[in-house]
GROMACS .gro file of C-alpha atoms in nm:
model
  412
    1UNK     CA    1  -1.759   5.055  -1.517
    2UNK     CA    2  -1.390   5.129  -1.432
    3UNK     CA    3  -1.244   5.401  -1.562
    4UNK     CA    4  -0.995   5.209  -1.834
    5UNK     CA    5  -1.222   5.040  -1.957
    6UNK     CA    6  -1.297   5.214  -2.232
    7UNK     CA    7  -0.898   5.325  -2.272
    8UNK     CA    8  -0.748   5.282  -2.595
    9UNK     CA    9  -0.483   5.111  -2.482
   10UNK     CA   10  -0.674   4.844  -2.262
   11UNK     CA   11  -0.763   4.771  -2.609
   12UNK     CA   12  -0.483   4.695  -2.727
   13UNK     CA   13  -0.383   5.050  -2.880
   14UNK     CA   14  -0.114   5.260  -2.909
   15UNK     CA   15   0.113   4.989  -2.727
   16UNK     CA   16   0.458   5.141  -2.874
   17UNK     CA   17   0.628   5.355  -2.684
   18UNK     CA   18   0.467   5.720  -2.506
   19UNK     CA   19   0.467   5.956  -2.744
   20UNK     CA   20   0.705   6.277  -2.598
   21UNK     CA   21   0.535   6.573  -2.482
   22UNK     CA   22   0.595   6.919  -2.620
   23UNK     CA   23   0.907   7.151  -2.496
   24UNK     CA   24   0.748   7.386  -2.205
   25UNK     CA   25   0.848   7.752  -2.131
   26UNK     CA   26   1.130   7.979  -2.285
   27UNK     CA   27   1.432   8.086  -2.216
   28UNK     CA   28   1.569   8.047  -1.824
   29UNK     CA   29   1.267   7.915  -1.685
   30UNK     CA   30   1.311   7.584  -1.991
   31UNK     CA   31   1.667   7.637  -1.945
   32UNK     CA   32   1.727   7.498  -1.593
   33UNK     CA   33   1.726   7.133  -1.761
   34UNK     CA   34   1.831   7.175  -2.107
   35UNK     CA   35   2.084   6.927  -1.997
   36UNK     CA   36   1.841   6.658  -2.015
   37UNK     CA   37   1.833   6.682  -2.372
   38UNK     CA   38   2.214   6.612  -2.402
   39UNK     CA   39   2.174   6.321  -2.206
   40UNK     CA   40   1.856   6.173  -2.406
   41UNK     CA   41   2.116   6.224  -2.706
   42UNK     CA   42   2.439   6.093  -2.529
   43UNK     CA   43   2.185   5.762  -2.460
   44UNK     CA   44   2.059   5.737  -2.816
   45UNK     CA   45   2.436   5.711  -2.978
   46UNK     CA   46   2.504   5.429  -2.779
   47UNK     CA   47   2.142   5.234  -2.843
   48UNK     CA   48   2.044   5.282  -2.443
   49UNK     CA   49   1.759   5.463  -2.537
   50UNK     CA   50   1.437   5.318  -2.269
   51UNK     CA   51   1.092   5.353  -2.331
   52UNK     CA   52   0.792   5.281  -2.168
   53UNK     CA   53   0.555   5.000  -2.299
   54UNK     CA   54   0.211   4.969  -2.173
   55UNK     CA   55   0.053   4.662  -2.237
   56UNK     CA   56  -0.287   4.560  -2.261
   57UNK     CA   57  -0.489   4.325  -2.029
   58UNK     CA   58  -0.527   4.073  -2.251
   59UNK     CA   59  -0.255   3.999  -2.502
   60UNK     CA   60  -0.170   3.652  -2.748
   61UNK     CA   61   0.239   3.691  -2.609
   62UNK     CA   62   0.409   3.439  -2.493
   63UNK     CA   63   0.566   3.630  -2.192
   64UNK     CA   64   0.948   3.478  -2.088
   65UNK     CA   65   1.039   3.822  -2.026
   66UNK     CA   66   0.879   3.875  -1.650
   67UNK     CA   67   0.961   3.723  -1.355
   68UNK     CA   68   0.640   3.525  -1.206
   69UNK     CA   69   0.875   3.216  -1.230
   70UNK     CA   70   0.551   2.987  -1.088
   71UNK     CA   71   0.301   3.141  -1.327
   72UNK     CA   72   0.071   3.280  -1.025
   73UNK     CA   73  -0.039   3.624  -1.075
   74UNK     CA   74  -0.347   3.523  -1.306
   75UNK     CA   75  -0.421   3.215  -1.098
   76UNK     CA   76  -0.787   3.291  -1.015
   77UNK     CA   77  -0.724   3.193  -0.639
   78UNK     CA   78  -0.450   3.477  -0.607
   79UNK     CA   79  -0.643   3.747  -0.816
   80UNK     CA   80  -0.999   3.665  -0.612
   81UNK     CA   81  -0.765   3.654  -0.274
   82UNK     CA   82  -0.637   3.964  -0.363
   83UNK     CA   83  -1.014   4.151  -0.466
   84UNK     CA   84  -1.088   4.046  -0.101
   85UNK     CA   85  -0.819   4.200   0.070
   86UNK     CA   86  -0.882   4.519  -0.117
   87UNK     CA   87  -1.256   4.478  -0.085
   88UNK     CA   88  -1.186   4.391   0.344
   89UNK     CA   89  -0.898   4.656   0.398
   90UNK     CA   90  -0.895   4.911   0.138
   91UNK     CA   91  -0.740   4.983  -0.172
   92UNK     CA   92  -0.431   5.145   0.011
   93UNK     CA   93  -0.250   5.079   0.344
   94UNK     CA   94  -0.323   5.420   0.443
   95UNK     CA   95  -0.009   5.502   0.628
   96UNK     CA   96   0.346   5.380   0.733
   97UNK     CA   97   0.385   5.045   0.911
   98UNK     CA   98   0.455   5.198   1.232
   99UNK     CA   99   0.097   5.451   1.169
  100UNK     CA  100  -0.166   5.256   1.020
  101UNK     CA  101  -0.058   5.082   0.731
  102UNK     CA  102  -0.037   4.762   0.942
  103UNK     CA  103  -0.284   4.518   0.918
  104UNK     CA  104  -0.343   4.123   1.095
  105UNK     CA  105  -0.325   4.072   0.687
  106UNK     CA  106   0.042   4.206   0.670
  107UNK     CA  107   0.111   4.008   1.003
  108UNK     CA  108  -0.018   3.700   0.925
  109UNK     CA  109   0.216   3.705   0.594
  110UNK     CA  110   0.510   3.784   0.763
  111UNK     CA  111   0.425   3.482   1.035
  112UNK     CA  112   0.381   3.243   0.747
  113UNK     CA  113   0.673   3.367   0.501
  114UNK     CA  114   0.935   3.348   0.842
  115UNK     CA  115   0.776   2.933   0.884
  116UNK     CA  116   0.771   2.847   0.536
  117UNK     CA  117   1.158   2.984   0.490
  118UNK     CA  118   1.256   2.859   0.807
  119UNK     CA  119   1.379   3.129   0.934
  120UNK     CA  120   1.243   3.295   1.301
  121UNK     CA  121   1.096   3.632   1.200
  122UNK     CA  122   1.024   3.827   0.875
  123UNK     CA  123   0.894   4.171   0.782
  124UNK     CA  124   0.736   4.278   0.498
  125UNK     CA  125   0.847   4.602   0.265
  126UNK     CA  126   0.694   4.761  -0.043
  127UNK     CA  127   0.919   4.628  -0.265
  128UNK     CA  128   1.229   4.412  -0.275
  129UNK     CA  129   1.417   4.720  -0.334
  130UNK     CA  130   1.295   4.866  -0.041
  131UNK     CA  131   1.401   4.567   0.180
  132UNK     CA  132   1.763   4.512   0.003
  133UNK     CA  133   1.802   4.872   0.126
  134UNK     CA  134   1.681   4.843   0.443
  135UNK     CA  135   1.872   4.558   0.536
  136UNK     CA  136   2.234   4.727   0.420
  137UNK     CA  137   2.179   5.032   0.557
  138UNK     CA  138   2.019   4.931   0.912
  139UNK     CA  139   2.250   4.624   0.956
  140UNK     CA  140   2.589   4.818   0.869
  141UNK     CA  141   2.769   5.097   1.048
  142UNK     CA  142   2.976   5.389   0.916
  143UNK     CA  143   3.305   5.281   1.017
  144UNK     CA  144   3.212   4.898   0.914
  145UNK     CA  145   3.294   4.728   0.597
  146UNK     CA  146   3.048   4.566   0.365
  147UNK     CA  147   3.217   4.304   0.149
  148UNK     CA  148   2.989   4.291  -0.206
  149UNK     CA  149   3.000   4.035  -0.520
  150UNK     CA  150   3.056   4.187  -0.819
  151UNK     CA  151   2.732   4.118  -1.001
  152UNK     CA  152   2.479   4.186  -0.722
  153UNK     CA  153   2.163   4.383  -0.805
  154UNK     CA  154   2.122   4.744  -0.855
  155UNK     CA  155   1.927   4.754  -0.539
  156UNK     CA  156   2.220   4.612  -0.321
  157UNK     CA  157   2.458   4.851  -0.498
  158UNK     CA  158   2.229   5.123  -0.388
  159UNK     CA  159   2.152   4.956  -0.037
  160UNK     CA  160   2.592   4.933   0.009
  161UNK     CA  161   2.628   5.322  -0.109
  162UNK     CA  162   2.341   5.467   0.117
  163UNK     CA  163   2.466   5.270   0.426
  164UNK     CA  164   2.837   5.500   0.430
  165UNK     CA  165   2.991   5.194   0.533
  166UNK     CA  166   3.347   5.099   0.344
  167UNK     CA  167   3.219   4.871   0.015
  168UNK     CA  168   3.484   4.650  -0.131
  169UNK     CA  169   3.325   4.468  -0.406
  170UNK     CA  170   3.505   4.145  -0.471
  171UNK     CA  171   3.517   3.889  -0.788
  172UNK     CA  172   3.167   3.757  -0.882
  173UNK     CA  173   3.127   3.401  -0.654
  174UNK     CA  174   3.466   3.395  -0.516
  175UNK     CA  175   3.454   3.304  -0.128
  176UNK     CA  176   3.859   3.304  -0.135
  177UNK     CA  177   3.851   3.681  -0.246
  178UNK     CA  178   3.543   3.723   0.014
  179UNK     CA  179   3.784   3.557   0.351
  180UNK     CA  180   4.088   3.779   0.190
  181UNK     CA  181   3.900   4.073   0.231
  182UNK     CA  182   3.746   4.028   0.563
  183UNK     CA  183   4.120   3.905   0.675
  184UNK     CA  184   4.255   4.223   0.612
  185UNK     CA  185   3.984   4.416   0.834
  186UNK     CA  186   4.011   4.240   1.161
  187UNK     CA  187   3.759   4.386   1.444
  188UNK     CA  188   3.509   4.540   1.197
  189UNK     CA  189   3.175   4.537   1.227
  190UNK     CA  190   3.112   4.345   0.900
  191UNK     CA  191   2.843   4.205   0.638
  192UNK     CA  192   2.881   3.991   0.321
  193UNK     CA  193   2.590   4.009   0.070
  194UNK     CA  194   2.534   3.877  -0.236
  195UNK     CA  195   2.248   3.745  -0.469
  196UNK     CA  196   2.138   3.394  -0.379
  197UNK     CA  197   2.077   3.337  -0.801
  198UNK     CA  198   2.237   3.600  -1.013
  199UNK     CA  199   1.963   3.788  -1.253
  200UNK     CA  200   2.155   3.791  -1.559
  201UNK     CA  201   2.309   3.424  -1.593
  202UNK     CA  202   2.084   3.253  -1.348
  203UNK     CA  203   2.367   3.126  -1.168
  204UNK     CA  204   2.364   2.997  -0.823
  205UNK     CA  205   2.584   3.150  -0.557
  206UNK     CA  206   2.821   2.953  -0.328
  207UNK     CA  207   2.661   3.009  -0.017
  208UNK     CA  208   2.774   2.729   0.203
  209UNK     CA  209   3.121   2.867   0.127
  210UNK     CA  210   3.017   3.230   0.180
  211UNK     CA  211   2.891   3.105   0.530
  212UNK     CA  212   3.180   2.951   0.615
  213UNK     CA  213   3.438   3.231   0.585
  214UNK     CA  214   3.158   3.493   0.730
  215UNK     CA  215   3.180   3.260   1.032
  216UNK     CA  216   3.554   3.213   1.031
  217UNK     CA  217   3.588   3.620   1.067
  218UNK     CA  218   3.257   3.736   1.279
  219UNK     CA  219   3.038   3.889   0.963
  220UNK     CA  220   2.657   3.826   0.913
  221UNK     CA  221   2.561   3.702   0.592
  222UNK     CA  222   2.285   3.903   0.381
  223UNK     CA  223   2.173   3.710   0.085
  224UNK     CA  224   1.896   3.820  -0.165
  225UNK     CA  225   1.657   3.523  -0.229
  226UNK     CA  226   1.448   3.707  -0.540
  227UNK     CA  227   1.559   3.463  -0.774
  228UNK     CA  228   1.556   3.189  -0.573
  229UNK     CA  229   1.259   3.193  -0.353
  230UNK     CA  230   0.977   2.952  -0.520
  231UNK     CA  231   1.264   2.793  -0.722
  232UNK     CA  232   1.502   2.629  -0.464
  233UNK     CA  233   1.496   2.433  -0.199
  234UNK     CA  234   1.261   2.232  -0.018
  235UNK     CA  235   0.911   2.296  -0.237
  236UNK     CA  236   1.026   2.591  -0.340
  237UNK     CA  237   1.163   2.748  -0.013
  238UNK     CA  238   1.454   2.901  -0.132
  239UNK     CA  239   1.863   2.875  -0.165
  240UNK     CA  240   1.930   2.952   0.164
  241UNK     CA  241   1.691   2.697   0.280
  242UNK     CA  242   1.863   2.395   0.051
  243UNK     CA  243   2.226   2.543   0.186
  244UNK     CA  244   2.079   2.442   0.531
  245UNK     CA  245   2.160   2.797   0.632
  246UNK     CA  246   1.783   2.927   0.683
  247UNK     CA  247   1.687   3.029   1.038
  248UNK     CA  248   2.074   3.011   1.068
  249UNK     CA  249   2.180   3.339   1.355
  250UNK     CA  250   2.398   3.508   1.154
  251UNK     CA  251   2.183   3.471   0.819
  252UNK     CA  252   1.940   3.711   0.691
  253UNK     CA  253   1.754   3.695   0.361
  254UNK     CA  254   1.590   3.899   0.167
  255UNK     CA  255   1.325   3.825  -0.135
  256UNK     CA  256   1.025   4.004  -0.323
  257UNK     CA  257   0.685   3.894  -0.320
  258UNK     CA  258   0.701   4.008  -0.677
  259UNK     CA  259   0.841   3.689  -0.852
  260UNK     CA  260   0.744   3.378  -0.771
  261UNK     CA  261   0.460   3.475  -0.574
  262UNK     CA  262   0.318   3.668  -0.822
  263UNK     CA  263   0.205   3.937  -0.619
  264UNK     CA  264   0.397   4.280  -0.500
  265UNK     CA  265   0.598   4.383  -0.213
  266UNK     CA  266   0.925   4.258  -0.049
  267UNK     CA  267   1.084   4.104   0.289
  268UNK     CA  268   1.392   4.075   0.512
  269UNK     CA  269   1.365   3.710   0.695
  270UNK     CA  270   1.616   3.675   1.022
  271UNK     CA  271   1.619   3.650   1.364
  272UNK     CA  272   1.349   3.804   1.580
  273UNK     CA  273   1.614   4.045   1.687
  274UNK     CA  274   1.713   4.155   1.358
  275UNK     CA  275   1.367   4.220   1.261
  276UNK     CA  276   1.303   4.423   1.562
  277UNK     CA  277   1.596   4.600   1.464
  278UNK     CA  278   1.484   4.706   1.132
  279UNK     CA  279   1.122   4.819   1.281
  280UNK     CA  280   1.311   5.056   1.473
  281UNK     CA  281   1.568   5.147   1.253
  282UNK     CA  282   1.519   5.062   0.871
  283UNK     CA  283   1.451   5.403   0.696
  284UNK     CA  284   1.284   5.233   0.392
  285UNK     CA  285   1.043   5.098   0.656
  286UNK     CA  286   0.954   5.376   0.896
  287UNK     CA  287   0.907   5.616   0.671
  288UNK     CA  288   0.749   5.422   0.374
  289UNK     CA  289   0.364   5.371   0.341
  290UNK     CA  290   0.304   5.030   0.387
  291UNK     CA  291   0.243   4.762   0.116
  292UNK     CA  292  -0.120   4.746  -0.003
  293UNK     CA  293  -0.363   4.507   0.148
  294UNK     CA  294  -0.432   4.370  -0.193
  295UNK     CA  295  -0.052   4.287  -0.275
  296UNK     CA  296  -0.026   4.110   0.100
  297UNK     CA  297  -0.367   3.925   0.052
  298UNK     CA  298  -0.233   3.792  -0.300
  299UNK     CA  299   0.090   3.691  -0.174
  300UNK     CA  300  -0.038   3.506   0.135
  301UNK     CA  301  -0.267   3.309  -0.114
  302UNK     CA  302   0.020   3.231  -0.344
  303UNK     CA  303   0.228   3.089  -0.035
  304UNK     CA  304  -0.023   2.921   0.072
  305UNK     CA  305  -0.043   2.749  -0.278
  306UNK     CA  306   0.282   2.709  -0.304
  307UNK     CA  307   0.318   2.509   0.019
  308UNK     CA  308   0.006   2.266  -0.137
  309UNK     CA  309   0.141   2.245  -0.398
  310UNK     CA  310   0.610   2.147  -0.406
  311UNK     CA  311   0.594   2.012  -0.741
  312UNK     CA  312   0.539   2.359  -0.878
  313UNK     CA  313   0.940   2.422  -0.807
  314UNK     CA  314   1.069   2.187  -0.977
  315UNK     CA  315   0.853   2.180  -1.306
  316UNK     CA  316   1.027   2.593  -1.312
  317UNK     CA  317   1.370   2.434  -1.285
  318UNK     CA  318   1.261   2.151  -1.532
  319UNK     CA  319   1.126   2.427  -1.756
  320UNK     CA  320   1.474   2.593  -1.776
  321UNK     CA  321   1.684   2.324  -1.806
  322UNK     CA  322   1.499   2.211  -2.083
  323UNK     CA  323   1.565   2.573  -2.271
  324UNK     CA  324   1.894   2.519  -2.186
  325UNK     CA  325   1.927   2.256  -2.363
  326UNK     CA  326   1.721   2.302  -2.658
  327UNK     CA  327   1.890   2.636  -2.760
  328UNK     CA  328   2.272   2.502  -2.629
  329UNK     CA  329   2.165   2.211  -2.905
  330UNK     CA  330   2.081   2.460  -3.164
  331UNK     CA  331   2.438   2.591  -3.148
  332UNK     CA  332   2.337   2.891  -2.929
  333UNK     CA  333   2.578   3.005  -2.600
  334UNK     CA  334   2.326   2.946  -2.319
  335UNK     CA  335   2.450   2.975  -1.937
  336UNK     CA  336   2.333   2.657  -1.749
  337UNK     CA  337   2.045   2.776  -1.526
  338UNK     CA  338   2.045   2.699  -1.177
  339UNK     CA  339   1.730   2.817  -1.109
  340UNK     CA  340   1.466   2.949  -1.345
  341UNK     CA  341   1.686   3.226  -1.581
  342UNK     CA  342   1.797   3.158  -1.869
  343UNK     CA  343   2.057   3.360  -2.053
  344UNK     CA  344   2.130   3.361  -2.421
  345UNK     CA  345   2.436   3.550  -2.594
  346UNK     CA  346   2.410   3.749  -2.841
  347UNK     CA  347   2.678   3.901  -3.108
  348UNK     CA  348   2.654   4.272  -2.962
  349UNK     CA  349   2.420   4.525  -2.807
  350UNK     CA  350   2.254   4.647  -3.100
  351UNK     CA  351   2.200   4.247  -3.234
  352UNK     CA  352   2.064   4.190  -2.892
  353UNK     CA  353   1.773   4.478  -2.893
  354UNK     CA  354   1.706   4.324  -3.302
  355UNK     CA  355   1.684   3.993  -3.193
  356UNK     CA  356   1.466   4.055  -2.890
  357UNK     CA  357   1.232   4.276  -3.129
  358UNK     CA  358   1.225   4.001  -3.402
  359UNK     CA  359   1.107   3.747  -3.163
  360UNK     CA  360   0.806   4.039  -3.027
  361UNK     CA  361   0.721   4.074  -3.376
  362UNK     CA  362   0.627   3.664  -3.417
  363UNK     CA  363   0.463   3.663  -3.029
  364UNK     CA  364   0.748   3.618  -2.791
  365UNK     CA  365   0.848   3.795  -2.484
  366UNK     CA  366   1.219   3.789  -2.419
  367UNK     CA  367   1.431   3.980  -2.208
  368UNK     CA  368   1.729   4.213  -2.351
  369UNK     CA  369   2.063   4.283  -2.118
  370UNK     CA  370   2.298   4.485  -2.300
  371UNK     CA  371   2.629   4.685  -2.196
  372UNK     CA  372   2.639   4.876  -1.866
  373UNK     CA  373   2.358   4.652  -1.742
  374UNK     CA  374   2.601   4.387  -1.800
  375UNK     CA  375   2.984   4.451  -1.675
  376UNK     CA  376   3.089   4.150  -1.857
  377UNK     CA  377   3.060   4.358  -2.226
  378UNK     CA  378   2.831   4.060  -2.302
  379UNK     CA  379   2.468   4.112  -2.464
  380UNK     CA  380   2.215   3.869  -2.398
  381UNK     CA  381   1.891   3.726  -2.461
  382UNK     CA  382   1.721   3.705  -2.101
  383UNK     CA  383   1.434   3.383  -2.050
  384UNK     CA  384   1.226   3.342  -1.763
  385UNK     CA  385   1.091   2.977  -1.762
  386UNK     CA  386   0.740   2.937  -1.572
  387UNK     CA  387   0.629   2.638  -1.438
  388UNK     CA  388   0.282   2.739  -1.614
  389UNK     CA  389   0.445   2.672  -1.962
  390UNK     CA  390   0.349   2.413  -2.165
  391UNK     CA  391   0.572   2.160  -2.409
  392UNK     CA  392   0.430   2.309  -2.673
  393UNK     CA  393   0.471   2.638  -2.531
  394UNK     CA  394   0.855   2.584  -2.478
  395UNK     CA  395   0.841   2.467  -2.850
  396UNK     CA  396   0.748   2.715  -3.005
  397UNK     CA  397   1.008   2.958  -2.813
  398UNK     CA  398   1.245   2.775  -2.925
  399UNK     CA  399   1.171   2.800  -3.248
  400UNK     CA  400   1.090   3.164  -3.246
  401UNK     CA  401   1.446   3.222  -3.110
  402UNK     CA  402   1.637   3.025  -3.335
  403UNK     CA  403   1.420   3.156  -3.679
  404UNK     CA  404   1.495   3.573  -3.523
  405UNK     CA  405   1.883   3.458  -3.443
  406UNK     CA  406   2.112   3.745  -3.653
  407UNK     CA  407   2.435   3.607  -3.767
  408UNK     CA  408   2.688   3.527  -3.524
  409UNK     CA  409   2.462   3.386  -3.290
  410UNK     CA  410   2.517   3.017  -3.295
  411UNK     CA  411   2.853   2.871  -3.274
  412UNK     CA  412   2.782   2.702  -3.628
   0.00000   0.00000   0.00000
């Protein structure tokens, strides 16, 4: 018997949030982080307050607050491909890449991810973090500029600030502002990066035009596919693939294995000489164990299902536009998804964290964004659509969200 199964909370238990543990020592030795306690109050006045939330195994929620955009990670196929790999390799990679956390398994997904994308070469990281930062920080240089958009992920604001290279951070999907700024640093060794999909509107970036003025002043172009990957494109091959820029030589992607393949893990996709590169220089990949057999094994499988199955893609992207439109009918203020996120405002922060509460209460998993997450000041309501999801699944979101709406919601 494994040893949860008999845990409370695999039953279903004690699923609000972990109860705090007791103050430890006196005096200077508790002293050295008394601060800790000023920030935990500094959070609570402004309703930033996190908490964990276990969940059971098994649970009667509609979930539109996760990201496995193709509704894959309980697809027997994945789960039983990923028992194998665990059962074949081990339940841990044992080591770094370069040591022995390296297997064919890791291999083979990297060969199949690089063909599938288009692209000539890919390697695969523990996490999308991981591979955001390894990509900015091996691919940049300490007296070279990287040029940022304004609403790229956390992990590429912490990929720009570990690399020591200049960051300018320019107007969110503005290619004009992008060619400005690499204008005024002629001869610099330079990178653009940006999301491919943003992750709090959904919105597409304008990568044909990012190309273009990378090209027209000598920078590479680093785009992160998370959003995008399984969504876009060709079957589900991503934005950089449907901008005709994949396999491109001055194009690198990078995506997680997290999302639509419903697994764990990350990858930078480039040329074979950018991927050597990062073997020998990316710190988040020499010195990180590798990714678990049973994470590569279940996101080989997914591929793999993925490719047999394109029509996956586009029932996400039908999913969300249909979202879109039921809530934008309802009188709600809905960004038009380009890909499979769906954002909903709400009135303020503390109407946001309500309304995504109210909607938990009657079964339905939604996402919350509130101020800093958001630099725009605007709170939202956060949707994955799945291509999993039924009509009458999509219904009865709907109507969860619009009967949990506080006032000010809707336009009427």
């Amino acid at each position: 018997m494994p040893p949860y199964a008999e845990d409370p909370l695999d039953a279903g238990e004690g699923t609000g949030p972990l109860p705090a543990a007791p103050a430890q020592g006196t005096g200077p030795l508790r002293a050295a982080f008394d601060w800790t306690e000023d920030a935990a109050r500094q959070r609570a006045r402004a309703g930033l307050v996190r908490t964990l939330r276990p969940r059971a195994a098994e649970s009667d929620l509609l979930d539109l607050a996760g990201n496995d955009y193709l509704g894959l990670t309980r697809r027997p196929a994945i789960t039983e491909a990923a028992a194998e790999a665990a059962r074949r390799w081990g339940a841990g990679s044992t080591g770094s890449r370069l040591v022995t956390g390296s297997t064919r398994l890791h291999a083979r997904l990297e060969r199949e991810l690089a063909e599938f994308c288009g692209f000539e070469a890919a390697l695969v990281f523990s996490s999308g973090y991981t591979a955001n930062l390894a990509a900015l920080t091996a691919l940049s240089a300490r007296d070279g500029l990287i040029v940022s958009d304004a609403a790229n992920h956390a992990s590429i604001v912490d990929g720009c600030r570990l690399a020591r290279a200049e960051t300018a951070v320019v107007p969110h999907a503005d290619p004009d502002a992008v060619a400005k700024t690499l204008a005024a640093h002629p001869g610099r060794r330079a990178l653009v990066v940006s999301d491919s999909v943003f992750s709090v509107d959904g919105d597409r970036a304008p990568l044909t035009a990012l190309a273009a003025a990378c090209r027209a002043h000598g920078a590479g172009l680093v785009v992160d596919d998370a959003h995008g990957f399984g969504v876009l494109g060709d079957g589900g091959r991503g934005a950089l693939h449907a901008a005709g820029l994949a396999g491109d030589p001055d194009v690198v992607a990078t995506l997680t294995l997290s999302k639509s393949l419903g697994s764990q893990g990350g990858a930078v996709l480039g040329p074979a000489r950018v991927i050597e590169h990062l073997v020998n220089a990316a710190r988040t990949f020499i010195f990180d164990t590798g990714l678990a057999p049973a994470a590569a094994g279940g996101a080989l499988a997914s591929l793999r299902l993925i490719a047999a199955e394109p029509a996956l893609a586009a029932r996400a992207r039908t999913v969300a536009a249909t979202l879109h439109a039921r809530l934008t009918d309802a009188g709600f203020t809905a960004a038009r998804p380009d890909a499979a996120v769906v954002s909903v405002h709400a009135p303020g922060p503390a109407e946001a964290l309500r309304w995504a509460a109210d909607c938990r209460e009657l079964g339905l998993g939604v996402g919350c964004f509130r101020p800093p997450s958001v630099p725009d000041g605007i709170s939202r309501l956060r949707l994955t659509a799945r291509a999993d999801l039924t009509d009458a699944e999509i219904e009865r979101a709907v109507t969860t969200i619009v009967r949990t709406a506080p006032p000010g919601a809707t336009a009427g």
